[in-house]
Amino acid sequence: QVQLVESGGGSVQAGGALRLSCTASGYTYDNACMGWFRQAPGKEREGVAALYTGGGSTVYADSVKGRFTISTDNAKNTVYLQMNNLKPEDTAMYYCAAALSRWLCTFQSDQYKHWGQGTQVTVSS
């Protein structure tokens, strides 16, 4: 079955950096949208970044443009989220999600049928 396993969360000070990883298994990795979402306590889940693993399109939330970079290593079935210049408002649980056989990647969470368990990111001021 499809499995998504995240890693790389942690606690950093504002201005610091973290790299999240999500390793996928159980499906054809190079034909899917892979997305990173986050949810802070008391707030709705929001899309952060997404890409099509077959190449080409990426999409970012306005709040992270210029600071976060999503990338993929198809040989490792892994998608990354490099987060630089972190801010306290980036504090949240971060989730990896997969939308199989989709090439137009959006932040509509109902398109993503498979989710990881989440990894916590905490940014202190």
PDB file of N, CA, C and O in Angstrom, residues 10-12 38-41 43 46 67-68 83 86-94 119-125:
ATOM      1  N   GLY A  10      11.983  19.707  13.578  1.00  0.00           N
ATOM      2  CA  GLY A  10      12.756  20.024  14.767  1.00  0.00           C
ATOM      3  C   GLY A  10      12.485  21.435  15.236  1.00  0.00           C
ATOM      4  O   GLY A  10      11.529  22.076  14.786  1.00  0.00           O
ATOM      5  N   SER A  11      13.334  21.893  16.142  1.00  0.00           N
ATOM      6  CA  SER A  11      13.199  23.233  16.705  1.00  0.00           C
ATOM      7  C   SER A  11      14.395  24.073  16.296  1.00  0.00           C
ATOM      8  O   SER A  11      15.543  23.629  16.447  1.00  0.00           O
ATOM      9  N   VAL A  12      14.120  25.265  15.796  1.00  0.00           N
ATOM     10  CA  VAL A  12      15.176  26.185  15.399  1.00  0.00           C
ATOM     11  C   VAL A  12      14.796  27.592  15.819  1.00  0.00           C
ATOM     12  O   VAL A  12      13.628  27.874  16.112  1.00  0.00           O
ATOM     13  N   ARG A  38       0.774  22.204   5.999  1.00  0.00           N
ATOM     14  CA  ARG A  38       1.066  22.417   7.410  1.00  0.00           C
ATOM     15  C   ARG A  38      -0.203  22.836   8.137  1.00  0.00           C
ATOM     16  O   ARG A  38      -1.130  23.383   7.545  1.00  0.00           O
ATOM     17  N   GLN A  39      -0.187  22.541   9.429  1.00  0.00           N
ATOM     18  CA  GLN A  39      -1.313  22.923  10.270  1.00  0.00           C
ATOM     19  C   GLN A  39      -0.794  23.355  11.623  1.00  0.00           C
ATOM     20  O   GLN A  39      -0.134  22.569  12.317  1.00  0.00           O
ATOM     21  N   ALA A  40      -1.084  24.589  11.969  1.00  0.00           N
ATOM     22  CA  ALA A  40      -0.724  25.125  13.277  1.00  0.00           C
ATOM     23  C   ALA A  40      -1.916  24.950  14.217  1.00  0.00           C
ATOM     24  O   ALA A  40      -3.065  24.869  13.758  1.00  0.00           O
ATOM     25  N   PRO A  41      -1.677  24.894  15.525  1.00  0.00           N
ATOM     26  CA  PRO A  41      -2.783  24.734  16.476  1.00  0.00           C
ATOM     27  C   PRO A  41      -3.837  25.818  16.294  1.00  0.00           C
ATOM     28  O   PRO A  41      -3.517  27.005  16.209  1.00  0.00           O
ATOM     29  N   LYS A  43      -5.571  26.472  13.728  1.00  0.00           N
ATOM     30  CA  LYS A  43      -5.667  26.999  12.366  1.00  0.00           C
ATOM     31  C   LYS A  43      -5.989  25.883  11.389  1.00  0.00           C
ATOM     32  O   LYS A  43      -5.773  24.706  11.679  1.00  0.00           O
ATOM     33  N   GLU A  46      -3.016  24.255   5.603  1.00  0.00           N
ATOM     34  CA  GLU A  46      -2.752  25.046   4.403  1.00  0.00           C
ATOM     35  C   GLU A  46      -1.647  24.412   3.573  1.00  0.00           C
ATOM     36  O   GLU A  46      -0.734  23.776   4.107  1.00  0.00           O
ATOM     37  N   ARG A  67      11.623  31.619   0.296  1.00  0.00           N
ATOM     38  CA  ARG A  67      12.236  31.044   1.504  1.00  0.00           C
ATOM     39  C   ARG A  67      12.265  29.520   1.465  1.00  0.00           C
ATOM     40  O   ARG A  67      13.213  28.910   1.957  1.00  0.00           O
ATOM     41  N   PHE A  68      11.232  28.903   0.913  1.00  0.00           N
ATOM     42  CA  PHE A  68      11.113  27.453   0.860  1.00  0.00           C
ATOM     43  C   PHE A  68      11.329  26.974  -0.568  1.00  0.00           C
ATOM     44  O   PHE A  68      10.931  27.638  -1.535  1.00  0.00           O
ATOM     45  N   MET A  83      13.652  24.636   3.932  1.00  0.00           N
ATOM     46  CA  MET A  83      13.040  25.812   4.548  1.00  0.00           C
ATOM     47  C   MET A  83      14.142  26.704   5.104  1.00  0.00           C
ATOM     48  O   MET A  83      14.852  26.307   6.032  1.00  0.00           O
ATOM     49  N   LEU A  86      13.544  30.790   8.459  1.00  0.00           N
ATOM     50  CA  LEU A  86      12.303  30.399   9.132  1.00  0.00           C
ATOM     51  C   LEU A  86      11.831  31.488  10.081  1.00  0.00           C
ATOM     52  O   LEU A  86      12.647  32.213  10.699  1.00  0.00           O
ATOM     53  N   LYS A  87      10.515  31.595  10.186  1.00  0.00           N
ATOM     54  CA  LYS A  87       9.869  32.590  11.038  1.00  0.00           C
ATOM     55  C   LYS A  87       9.004  31.882  12.072  1.00  0.00           C
ATOM     56  O   LYS A  87       8.547  30.760  11.823  1.00  0.00           O
ATOM     57  N   PRO A  88       8.743  32.525  13.205  1.00  0.00           N
ATOM     58  CA  PRO A  88       7.868  31.890  14.204  1.00  0.00           C
ATOM     59  C   PRO A  88       6.516  31.468  13.623  1.00  0.00           C
ATOM     60  O   PRO A  88       5.963  30.444  14.037  1.00  0.00           O
ATOM     61  N   GLU A  89       6.015  32.201  12.665  1.00  0.00           N
ATOM     62  CA  GLU A  89       4.724  31.841  12.069  1.00  0.00           C
ATOM     63  C   GLU A  89       4.789  30.599  11.182  1.00  0.00           C
ATOM     64  O   GLU A  89       3.754  30.121  10.707  1.00  0.00           O
ATOM     65  N   ASP A  90       5.983  30.076  10.952  1.00  0.00           N
ATOM     66  CA  ASP A  90       6.124  28.804  10.236  1.00  0.00           C
ATOM     67  C   ASP A  90       5.935  27.606  11.161  1.00  0.00           C
ATOM     68  O   ASP A  90       5.908  26.459  10.693  1.00  0.00           O
ATOM     69  N   THR A  91       5.809  27.860  12.453  1.00  0.00           N
ATOM     70  CA  THR A  91       5.617  26.777  13.418  1.00  0.00           C
ATOM     71  C   THR A  91       4.323  26.038  13.125  1.00  0.00           C
ATOM     72  O   THR A  91       3.248  26.644  13.045  1.00  0.00           O
ATOM     73  N   ALA A  92       4.424  24.730  12.940  1.00  0.00           N
ATOM     74  CA  ALA A  92       3.263  23.912  12.591  1.00  0.00           C
ATOM     75  C   ALA A  92       3.687  22.452  12.495  1.00  0.00           C
ATOM     76  O   ALA A  92       4.883  22.136  12.486  1.00  0.00           O
ATOM     77  N   MET A  93       2.683  21.600  12.379  1.00  0.00           N
ATOM     78  CA  MET A  93       2.933  20.215  11.973  1.00  0.00           C
ATOM     79  C   MET A  93       2.923  20.204  10.452  1.00  0.00           C
ATOM     80  O   MET A  93       1.992  20.725   9.833  1.00  0.00           O
ATOM     81  N   TYR A  94       3.962  19.638   9.868  1.00  0.00           N
ATOM     82  CA  TYR A  94       4.094  19.589   8.415  1.00  0.00           C
ATOM     83  C   TYR A  94       3.794  18.176   7.927  1.00  0.00           C
ATOM     84  O   TYR A  94       4.317  17.202   8.467  1.00  0.00           O
ATOM     85  N   THR A 119       5.426  15.835  10.681  1.00  0.00           N
ATOM     86  CA  THR A 119       6.647  16.116  11.434  1.00  0.00           C
ATOM     87  C   THR A 119       6.546  17.548  11.945  1.00  0.00           C
ATOM     88  O   THR A 119       6.142  18.452  11.220  1.00  0.00           O
ATOM     89  N   GLN A 120       6.898  17.741  13.204  1.00  0.00           N
ATOM     90  CA  GLN A 120       6.714  19.037  13.853  1.00  0.00           C
ATOM     91  C   GLN A 120       7.883  19.969  13.554  1.00  0.00           C
ATOM     92  O   GLN A 120       9.053  19.580  13.655  1.00  0.00           O
ATOM     93  N   VAL A 121       7.539  21.197  13.206  1.00  0.00           N
ATOM     94  CA  VAL A 121       8.526  22.267  13.039  1.00  0.00           C
ATOM     95  C   VAL A 121       8.180  23.380  14.020  1.00  0.00           C
ATOM     96  O   VAL A 121       7.044  23.872  14.023  1.00  0.00           O
ATOM     97  N   THR A 122       9.139  23.749  14.858  1.00  0.00           N
ATOM     98  CA  THR A 122       8.937  24.803  15.834  1.00  0.00           C
ATOM     99  C   THR A 122      10.018  25.861  15.652  1.00  0.00           C
ATOM    100  O   THR A 122      11.215  25.543  15.682  1.00  0.00           O
ATOM    101  N   VAL A 123       9.591  27.102  15.458  1.00  0.00           N
ATOM    102  CA  VAL A 123      10.528  28.206  15.250  1.00  0.00           C
ATOM    103  C   VAL A 123      10.349  29.206  16.385  1.00  0.00           C
ATOM    104  O   VAL A 123       9.263  29.749  16.572  1.00  0.00           O
ATOM    105  N   SER A 124      11.399  29.447  17.117  1.00  0.00           N
ATOM    106  CA  SER A 124      11.325  30.374  18.244  1.00  0.00           C
ATOM    107  C   SER A 124      11.913  31.728  17.856  1.00  0.00           C
ATOM    108  O   SER A 124      12.831  31.816  17.039  1.00  0.00           O
ATOM    109  N   SER A 125      11.385  32.747  18.491  1.00  0.00           N
ATOM    110  CA  SER A 125      11.850  34.110  18.157  1.00  0.00           C
ATOM    111  C   SER A 125      13.026  34.536  19.012  1.00  0.00           C
ATOM    112  O   SER A 125      13.388  33.880  19.967  1.00  0.00           O
TER     113      SER A 125
END
